[in-house]
mmCIF file of C-alpha atoms in Angstrom:
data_model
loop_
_atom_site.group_PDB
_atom_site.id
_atom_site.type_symbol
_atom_site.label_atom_id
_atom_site.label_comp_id
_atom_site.label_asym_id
_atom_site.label_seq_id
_atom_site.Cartn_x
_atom_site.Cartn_y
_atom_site.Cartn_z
ATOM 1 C CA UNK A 1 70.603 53.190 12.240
ATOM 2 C CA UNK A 2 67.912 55.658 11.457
ATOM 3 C CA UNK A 3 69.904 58.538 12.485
ATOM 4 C CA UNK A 4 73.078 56.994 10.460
ATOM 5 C CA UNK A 5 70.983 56.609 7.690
ATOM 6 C CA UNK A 6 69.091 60.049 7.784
ATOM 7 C CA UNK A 7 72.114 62.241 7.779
ATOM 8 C CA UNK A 8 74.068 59.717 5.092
ATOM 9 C CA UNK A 9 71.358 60.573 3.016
ATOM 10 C CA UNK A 10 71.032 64.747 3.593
ATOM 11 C CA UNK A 11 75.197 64.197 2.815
ATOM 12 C CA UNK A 12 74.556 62.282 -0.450
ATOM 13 C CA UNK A 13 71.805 64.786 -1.518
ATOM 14 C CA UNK A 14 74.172 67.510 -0.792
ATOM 15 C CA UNK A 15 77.134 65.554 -2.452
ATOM 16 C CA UNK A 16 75.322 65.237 -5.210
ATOM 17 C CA UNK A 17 73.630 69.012 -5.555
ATOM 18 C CA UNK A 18 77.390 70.501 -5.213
ATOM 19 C CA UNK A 19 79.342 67.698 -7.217
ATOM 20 C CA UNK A 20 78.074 69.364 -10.816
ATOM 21 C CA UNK A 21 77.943 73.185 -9.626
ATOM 22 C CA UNK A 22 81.812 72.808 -9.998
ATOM 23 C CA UNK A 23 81.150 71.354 -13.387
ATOM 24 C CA UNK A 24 79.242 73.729 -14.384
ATOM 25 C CA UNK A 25 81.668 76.446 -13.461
ATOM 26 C CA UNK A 26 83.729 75.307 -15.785
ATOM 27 C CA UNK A 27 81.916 74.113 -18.162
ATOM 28 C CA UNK A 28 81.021 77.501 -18.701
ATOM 29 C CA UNK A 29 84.040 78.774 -18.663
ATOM 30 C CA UNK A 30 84.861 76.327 -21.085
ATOM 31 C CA UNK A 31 82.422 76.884 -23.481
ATOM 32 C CA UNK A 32 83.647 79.918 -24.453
ATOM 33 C CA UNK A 33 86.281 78.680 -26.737
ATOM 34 C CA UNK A 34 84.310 75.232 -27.478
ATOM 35 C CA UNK A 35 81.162 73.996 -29.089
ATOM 36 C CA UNK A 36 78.865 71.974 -27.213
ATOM 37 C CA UNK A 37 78.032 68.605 -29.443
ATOM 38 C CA UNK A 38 74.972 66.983 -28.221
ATOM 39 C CA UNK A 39 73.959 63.820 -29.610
ATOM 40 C CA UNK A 40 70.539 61.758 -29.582
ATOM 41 C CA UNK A 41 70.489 58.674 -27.549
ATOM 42 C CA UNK A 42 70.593 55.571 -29.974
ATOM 43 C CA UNK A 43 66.977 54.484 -29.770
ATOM 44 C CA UNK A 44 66.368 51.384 -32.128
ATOM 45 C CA UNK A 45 64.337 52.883 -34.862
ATOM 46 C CA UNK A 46 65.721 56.369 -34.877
ATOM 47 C CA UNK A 47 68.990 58.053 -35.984
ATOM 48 C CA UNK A 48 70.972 60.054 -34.204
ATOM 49 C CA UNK A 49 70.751 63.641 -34.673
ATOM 50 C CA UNK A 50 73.673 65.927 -33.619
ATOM 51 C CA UNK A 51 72.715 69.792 -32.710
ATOM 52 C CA UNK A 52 75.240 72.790 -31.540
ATOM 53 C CA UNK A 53 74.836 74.019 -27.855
ATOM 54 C CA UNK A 54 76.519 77.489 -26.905
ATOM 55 C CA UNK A 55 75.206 77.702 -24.387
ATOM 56 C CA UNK A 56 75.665 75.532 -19.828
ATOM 57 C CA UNK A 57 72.097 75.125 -19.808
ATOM 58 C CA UNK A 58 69.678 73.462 -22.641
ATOM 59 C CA UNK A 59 66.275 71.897 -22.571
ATOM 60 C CA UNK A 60 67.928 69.219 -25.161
ATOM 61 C CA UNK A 61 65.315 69.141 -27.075
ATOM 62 C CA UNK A 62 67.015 67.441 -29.979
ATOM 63 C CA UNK A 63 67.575 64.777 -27.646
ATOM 64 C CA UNK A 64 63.817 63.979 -27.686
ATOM 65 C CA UNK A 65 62.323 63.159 -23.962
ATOM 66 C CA UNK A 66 65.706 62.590 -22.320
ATOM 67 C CA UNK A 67 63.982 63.047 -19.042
ATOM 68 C CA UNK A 68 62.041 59.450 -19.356
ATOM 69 C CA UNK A 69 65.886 58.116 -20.568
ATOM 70 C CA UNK A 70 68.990 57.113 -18.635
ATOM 71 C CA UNK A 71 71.439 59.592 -19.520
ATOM 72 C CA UNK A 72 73.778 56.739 -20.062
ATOM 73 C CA UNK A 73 72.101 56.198 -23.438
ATOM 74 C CA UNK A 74 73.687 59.094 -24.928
ATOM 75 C CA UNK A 75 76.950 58.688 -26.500
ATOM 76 C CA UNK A 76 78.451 61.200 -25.968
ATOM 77 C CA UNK A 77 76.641 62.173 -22.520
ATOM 78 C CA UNK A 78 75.741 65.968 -23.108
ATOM 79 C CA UNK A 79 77.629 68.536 -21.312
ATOM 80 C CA UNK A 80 75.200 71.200 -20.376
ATOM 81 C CA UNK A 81 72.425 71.188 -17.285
ATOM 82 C CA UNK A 82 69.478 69.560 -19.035
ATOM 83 C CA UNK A 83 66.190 71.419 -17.999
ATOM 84 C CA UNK A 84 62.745 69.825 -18.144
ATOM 85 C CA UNK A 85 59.809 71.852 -16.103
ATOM 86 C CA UNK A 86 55.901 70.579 -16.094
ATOM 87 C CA UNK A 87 53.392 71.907 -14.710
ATOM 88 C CA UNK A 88 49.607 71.467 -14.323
ATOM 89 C CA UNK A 89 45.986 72.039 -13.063
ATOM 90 C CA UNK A 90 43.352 70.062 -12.510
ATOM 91 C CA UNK A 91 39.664 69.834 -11.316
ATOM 92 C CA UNK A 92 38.925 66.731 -9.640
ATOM 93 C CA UNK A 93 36.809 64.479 -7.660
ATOM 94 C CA UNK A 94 37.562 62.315 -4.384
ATOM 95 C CA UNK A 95 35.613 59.969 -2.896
ATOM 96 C CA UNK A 96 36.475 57.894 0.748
ATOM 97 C CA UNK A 97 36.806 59.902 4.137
ATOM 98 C CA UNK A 98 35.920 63.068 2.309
ATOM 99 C CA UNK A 99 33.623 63.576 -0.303
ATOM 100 C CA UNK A 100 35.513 66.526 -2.526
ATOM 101 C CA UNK A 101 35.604 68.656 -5.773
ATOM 102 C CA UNK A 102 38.568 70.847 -5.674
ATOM 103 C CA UNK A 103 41.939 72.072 -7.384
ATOM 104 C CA UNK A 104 44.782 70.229 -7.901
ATOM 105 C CA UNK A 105 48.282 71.928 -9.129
ATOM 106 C CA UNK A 106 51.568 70.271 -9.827
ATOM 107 C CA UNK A 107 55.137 71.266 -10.541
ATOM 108 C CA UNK A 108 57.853 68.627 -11.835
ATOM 109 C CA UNK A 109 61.104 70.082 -12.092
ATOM 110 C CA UNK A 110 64.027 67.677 -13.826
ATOM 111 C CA UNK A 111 68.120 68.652 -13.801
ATOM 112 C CA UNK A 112 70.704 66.620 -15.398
ATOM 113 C CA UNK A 113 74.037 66.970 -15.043
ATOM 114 C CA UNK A 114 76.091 64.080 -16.767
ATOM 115 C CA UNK A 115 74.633 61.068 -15.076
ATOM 116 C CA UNK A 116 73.366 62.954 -12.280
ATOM 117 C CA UNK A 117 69.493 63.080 -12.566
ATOM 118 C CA UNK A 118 67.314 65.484 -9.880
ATOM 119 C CA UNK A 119 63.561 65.312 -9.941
ATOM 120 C CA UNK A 120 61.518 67.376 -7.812
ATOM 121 C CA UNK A 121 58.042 67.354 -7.631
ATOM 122 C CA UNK A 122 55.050 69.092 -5.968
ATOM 123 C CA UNK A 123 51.694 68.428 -5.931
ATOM 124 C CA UNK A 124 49.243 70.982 -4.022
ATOM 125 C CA UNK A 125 45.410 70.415 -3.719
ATOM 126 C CA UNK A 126 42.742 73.005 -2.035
ATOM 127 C CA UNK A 127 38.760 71.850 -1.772
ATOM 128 C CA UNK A 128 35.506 72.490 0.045
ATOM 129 C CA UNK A 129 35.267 68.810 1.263
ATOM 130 C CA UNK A 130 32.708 67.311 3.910
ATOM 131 C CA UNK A 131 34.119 64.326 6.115
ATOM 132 C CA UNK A 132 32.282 61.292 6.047
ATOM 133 C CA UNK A 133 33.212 60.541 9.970
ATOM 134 C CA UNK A 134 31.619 63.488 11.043
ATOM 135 C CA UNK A 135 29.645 65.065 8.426
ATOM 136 C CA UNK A 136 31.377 68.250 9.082
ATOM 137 C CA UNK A 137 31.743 70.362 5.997
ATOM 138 C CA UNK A 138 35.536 72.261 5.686
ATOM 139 C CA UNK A 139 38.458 72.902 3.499
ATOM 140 C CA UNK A 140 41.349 70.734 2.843
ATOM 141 C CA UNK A 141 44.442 71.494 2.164
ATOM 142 C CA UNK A 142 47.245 68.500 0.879
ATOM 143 C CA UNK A 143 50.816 69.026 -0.318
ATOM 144 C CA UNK A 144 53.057 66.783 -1.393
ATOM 145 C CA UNK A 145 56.980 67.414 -1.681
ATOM 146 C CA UNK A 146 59.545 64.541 -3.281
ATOM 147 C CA UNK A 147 62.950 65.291 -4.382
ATOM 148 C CA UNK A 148 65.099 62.038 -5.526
ATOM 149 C CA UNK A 149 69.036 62.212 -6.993
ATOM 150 C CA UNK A 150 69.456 59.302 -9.476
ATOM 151 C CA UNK A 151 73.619 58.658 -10.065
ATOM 152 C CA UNK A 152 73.924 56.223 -13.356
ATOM 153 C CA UNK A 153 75.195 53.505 -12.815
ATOM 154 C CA UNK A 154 75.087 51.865 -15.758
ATOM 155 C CA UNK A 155 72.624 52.213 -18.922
ATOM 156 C CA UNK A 156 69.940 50.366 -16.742
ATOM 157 C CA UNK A 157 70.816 50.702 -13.248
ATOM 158 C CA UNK A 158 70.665 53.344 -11.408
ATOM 159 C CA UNK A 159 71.779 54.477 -7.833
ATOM 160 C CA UNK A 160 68.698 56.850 -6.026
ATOM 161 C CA UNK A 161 68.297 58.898 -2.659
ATOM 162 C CA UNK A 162 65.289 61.247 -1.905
ATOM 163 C CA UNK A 163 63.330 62.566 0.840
ATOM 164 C CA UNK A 164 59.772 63.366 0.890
ATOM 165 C CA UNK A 165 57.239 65.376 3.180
ATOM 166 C CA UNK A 166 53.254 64.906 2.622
ATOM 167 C CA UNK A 167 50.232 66.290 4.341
ATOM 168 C CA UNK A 168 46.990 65.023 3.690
ATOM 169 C CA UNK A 169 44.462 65.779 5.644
ATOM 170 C CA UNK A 170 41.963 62.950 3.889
ATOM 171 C CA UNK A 171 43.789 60.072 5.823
ATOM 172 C CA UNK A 172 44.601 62.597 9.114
ATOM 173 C CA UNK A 173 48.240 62.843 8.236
ATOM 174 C CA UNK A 174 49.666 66.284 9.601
ATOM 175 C CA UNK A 175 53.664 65.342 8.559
ATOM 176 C CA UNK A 176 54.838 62.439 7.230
ATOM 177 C CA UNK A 177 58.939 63.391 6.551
ATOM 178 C CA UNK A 178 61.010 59.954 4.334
ATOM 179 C CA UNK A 179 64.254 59.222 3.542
ATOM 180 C CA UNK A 180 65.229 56.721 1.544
ATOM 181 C CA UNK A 181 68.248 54.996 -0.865
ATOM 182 C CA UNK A 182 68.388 52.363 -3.112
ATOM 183 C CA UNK A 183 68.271 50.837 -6.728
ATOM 184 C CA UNK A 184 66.095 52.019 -10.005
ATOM 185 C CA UNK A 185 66.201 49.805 -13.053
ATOM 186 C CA UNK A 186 65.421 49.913 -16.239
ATOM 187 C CA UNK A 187 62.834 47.368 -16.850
ATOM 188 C CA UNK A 188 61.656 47.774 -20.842
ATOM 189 C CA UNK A 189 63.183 50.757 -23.132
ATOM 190 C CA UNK A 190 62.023 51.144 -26.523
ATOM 191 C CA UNK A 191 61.145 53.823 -28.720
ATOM 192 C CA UNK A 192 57.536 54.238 -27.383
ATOM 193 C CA UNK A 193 57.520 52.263 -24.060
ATOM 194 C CA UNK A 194 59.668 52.712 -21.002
ATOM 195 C CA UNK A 195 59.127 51.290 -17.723
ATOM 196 C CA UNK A 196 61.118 51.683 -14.646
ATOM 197 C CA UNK A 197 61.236 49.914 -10.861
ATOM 198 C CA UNK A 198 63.118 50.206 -7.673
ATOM 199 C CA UNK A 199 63.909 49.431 -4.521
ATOM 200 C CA UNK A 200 64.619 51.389 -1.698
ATOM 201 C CA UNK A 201 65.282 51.022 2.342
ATOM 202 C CA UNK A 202 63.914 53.968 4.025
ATOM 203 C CA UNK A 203 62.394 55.412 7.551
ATOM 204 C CA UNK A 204 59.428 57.946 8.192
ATOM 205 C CA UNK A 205 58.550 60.001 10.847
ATOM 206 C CA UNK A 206 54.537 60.255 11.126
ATOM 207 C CA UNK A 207 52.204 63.080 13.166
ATOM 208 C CA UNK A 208 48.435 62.463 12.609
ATOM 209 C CA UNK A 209 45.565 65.245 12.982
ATOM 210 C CA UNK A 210 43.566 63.837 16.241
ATOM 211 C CA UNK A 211 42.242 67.037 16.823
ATOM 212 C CA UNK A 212 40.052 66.677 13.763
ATOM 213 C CA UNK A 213 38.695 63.132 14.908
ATOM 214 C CA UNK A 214 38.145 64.967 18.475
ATOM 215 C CA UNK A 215 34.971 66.703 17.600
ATOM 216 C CA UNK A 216 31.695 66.643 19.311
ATOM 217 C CA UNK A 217 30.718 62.882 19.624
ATOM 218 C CA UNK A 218 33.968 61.799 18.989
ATOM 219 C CA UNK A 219 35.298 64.131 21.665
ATOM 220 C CA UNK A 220 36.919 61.553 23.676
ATOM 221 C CA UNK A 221 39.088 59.779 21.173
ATOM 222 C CA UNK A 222 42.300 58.982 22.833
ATOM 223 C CA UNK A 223 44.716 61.250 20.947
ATOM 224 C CA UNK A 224 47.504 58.276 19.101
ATOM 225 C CA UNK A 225 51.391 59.225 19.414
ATOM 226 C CA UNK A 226 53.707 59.717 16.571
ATOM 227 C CA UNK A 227 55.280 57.288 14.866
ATOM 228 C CA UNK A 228 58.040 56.385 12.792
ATOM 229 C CA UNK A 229 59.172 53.817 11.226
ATOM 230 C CA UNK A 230 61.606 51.844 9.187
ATOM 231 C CA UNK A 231 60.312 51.143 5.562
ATOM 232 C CA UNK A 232 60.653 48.706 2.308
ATOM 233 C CA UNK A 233 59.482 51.387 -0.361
ATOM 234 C CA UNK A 234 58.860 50.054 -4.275
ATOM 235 C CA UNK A 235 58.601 52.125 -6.751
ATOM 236 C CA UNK A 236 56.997 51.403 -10.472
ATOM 237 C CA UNK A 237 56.968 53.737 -13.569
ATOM 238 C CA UNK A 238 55.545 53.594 -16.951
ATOM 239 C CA UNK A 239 55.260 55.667 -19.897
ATOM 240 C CA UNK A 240 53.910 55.285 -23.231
ATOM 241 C CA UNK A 241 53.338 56.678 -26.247
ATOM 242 C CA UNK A 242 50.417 55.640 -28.110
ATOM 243 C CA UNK A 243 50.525 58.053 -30.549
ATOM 244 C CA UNK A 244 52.473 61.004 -31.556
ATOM 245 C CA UNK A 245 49.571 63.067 -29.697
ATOM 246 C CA UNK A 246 48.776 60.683 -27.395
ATOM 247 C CA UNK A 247 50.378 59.277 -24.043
ATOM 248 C CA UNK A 248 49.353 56.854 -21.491
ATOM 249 C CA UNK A 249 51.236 57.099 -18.025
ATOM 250 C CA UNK A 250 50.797 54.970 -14.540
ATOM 251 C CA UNK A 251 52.821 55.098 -11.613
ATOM 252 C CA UNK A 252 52.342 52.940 -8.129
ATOM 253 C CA UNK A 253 54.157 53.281 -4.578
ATOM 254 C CA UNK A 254 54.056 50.955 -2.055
ATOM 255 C CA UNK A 255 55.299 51.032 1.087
ATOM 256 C CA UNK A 256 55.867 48.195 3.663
ATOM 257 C CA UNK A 257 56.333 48.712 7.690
ATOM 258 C CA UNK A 258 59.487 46.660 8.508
ATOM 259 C CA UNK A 259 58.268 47.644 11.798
ATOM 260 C CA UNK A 260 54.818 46.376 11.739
ATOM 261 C CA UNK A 261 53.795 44.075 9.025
ATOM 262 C CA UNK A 262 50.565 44.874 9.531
ATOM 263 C CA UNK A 263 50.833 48.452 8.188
ATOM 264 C CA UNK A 264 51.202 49.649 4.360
ATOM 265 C CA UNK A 265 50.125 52.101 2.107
ATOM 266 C CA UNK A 266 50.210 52.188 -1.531
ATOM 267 C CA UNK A 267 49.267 54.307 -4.330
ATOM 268 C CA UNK A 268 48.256 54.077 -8.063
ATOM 269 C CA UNK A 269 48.167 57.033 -10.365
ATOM 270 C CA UNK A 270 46.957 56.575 -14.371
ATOM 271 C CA UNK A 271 47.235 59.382 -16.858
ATOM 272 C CA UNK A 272 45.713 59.582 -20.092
ATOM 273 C CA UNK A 273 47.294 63.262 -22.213
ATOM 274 C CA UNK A 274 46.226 64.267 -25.287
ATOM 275 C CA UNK A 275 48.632 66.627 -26.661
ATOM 276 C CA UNK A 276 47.252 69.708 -28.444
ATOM 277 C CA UNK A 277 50.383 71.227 -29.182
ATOM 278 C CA UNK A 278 54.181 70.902 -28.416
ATOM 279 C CA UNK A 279 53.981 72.632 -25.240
ATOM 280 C CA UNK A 280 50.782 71.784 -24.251
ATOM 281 C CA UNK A 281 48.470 68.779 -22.897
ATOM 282 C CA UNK A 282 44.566 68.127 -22.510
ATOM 283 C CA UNK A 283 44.796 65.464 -19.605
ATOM 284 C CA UNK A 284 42.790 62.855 -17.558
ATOM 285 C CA UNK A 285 44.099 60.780 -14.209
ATOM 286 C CA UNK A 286 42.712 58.636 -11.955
ATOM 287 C CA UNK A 287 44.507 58.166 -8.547
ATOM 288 C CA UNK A 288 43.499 55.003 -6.082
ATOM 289 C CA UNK A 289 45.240 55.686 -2.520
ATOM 290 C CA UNK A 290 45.263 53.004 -0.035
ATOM 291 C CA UNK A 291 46.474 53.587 3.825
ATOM 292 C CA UNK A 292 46.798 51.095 6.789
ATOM 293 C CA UNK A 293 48.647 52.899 9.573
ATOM 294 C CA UNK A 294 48.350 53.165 13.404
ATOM 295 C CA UNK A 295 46.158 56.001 13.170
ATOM 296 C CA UNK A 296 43.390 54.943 10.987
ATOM 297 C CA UNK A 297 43.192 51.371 12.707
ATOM 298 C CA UNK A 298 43.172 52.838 16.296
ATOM 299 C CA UNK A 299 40.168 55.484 14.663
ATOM 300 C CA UNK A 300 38.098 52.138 13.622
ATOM 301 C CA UNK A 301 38.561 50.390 16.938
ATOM 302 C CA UNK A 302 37.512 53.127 19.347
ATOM 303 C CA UNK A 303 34.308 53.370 16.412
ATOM 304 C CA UNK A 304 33.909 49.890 16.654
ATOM 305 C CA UNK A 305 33.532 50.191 20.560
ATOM 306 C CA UNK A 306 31.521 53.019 20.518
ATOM 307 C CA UNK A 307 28.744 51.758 18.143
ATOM 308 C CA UNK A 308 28.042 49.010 20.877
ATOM 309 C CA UNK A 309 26.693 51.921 22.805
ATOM 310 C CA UNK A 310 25.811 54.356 20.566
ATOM 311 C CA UNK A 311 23.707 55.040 17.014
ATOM 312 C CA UNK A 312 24.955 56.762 14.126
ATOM 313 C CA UNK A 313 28.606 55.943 14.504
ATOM 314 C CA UNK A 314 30.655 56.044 11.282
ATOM 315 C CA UNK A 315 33.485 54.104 9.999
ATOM 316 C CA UNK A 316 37.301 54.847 9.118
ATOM 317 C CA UNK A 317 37.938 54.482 5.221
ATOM 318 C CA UNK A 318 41.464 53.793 4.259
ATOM 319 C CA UNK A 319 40.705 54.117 0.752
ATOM 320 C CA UNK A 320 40.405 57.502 -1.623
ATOM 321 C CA UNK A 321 40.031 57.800 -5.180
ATOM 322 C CA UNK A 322 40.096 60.888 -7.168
ATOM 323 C CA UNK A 323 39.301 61.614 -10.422
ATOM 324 C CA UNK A 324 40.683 64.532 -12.524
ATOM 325 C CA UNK A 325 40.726 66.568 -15.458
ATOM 326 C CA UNK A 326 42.783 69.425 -16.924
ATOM 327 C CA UNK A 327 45.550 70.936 -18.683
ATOM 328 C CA UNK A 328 49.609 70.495 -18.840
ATOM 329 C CA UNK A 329 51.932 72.856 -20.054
ATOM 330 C CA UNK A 330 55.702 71.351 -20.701
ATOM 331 C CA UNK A 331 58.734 72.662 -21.996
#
């Protein structure tokens, strides 16, 4: 089933990368001899606005922020590739197996096509962090890589597939590689407040760093085998605008082992931006990460037994928080 599922969902992805290339083709070809008519979605509160598009490739920005929008909304559904690119650094603070201060980048690239939605993101974070286990002092270095194809199903539902591969050295996670399908809906859309959920059946293949627990007293920690794992993965999304200069955004994971119902890990980001022009953001986020996995728990047991014997044994946290501020640029 896993391997069923894993190439179905490399298929779809491709399906659904190659589907609107063709369109595009000829969409441009079209284009020479006709106007592009895009049209804002009808959002209760607003009127439509209609602007001229020459060109296969627009950041529709008379369509307002059609990224946080199904493009079902829009009547007519604009022809050309929608482009919407963020991007932004950040100085932040972690506290739980490492105490940090570091850099934090990320890169959000969204593509429409019709009612074909990709969002890719990236997150990468570099720091000078010491490890509470150990007290030994190093650098860090986490990455984060998502890509997930929406289809429109209707103008709430949705029909998703992604993958994601993370690193993150805080928890001792060397690869963790998902797939995953399933249903996003619309949950409230109004002018200023959208929020979004979904469901999704997935696997994930897990390698863990035991060569960083197996260091001087903890020399002799019996290295734990990868894992994977079929997964229940939930998905929650809200944005809203406060003002027109300010924005509040939270998003939360969680993911259940159908596996092991003892294992989970969930996540909950909150945003605060302060917009200082059109293009760019003053922002503030606090990020609570919480993971129960083989690893961690087979880290606190061999602790746990070697404290009977031993002083000055530490403990296994399976909770980090960060704490970050910076700047956004989006266009």
């Amino acid at each position: 089933m896993k391997i069923f599922l894993k190439y179905f969902v490399i298929w779809l992805l491709s399906t659904l990368v190659l589907a609107p290339l063709t369109s595009i083709a000829h969409d441009a070809q079209s284009d020479q001899d006709l106007p592009i008519v895009l049209a804002q979605a009808e959002v209760p509160q607003k009127s439509p606005e209609i602007s001229e598009e020459s060109s296969w490739i627009s950041n529709g920005k008379d369509l307002g922020p059609w990224w946080n929008q199904n493009p079902k909304k829009y009547e007519p559904i604009p022809r050309p590739l929608l482009c919407h690119v963020e991007a932004s650094y950040t100085y932040s603070e972690k506290t739980g197996n490492t105490e940090q201060t570091g850099n934090k980048g990320n890169f959000a690239l969204i593509l429409r096509k019709g009612i074909l939605t990709s969002d890719t993101n990236y997150t990468i974070s570099k720091a000078d962090t010491t490890m509470s286990l150990n007290g030994v002092s190093t650098s860090l270095n986490d990455q984060f890589l998502r890509e997930i194809m929406t289809l429109a199903l209707t103008e709430r539902l949705s029909l998703g597939v992604g993958a994601a591969w993370e690193r993150n050295a805080s928890q001792y996670i060397e690869n963790r590689v998902s797939y995953f399908g399933g249903l996003m809906g619309v949950v409230v859309d109004s002018p200023n407040l959208n929020v979004w959920m979904s469901a999704s059946y997935g696997f994930s293949d897990m390698e863990y760093m035991n060569e960083n627990i197996q260091k001087g007293k903890y020399a002799d920690f019996p290295s734990v085998e990868d894992y994977d794992y079929n997964t229940l993965y939930f998905l929650q999304k809200l944005h809203w605008d406060i003002t027109e200069t300010i924005s509040f955004s939270e998003n939360a994971n969680y993911v259940f082992d159908l596996d092991n119902s003892d294992y989970y890990n969930w996540k909950l980001g909150l945003s605060l931006n302060f917009k200082l022009t059109k293009a760019i953001s003053f922002l503030t986020s606090y990020t609570i990460r919480y993971e129960n996995n083989a690893f961690n728990n087979a880290v606190q047991d061999y602790l746990d037994e070697k404290r009977q014997t031993e002083r000055g044994i530490g403990d296994m946290e399976k909770k980090d928080t960060s704490l970050s501020f910076g700047i956004k640029v989006s266009f």
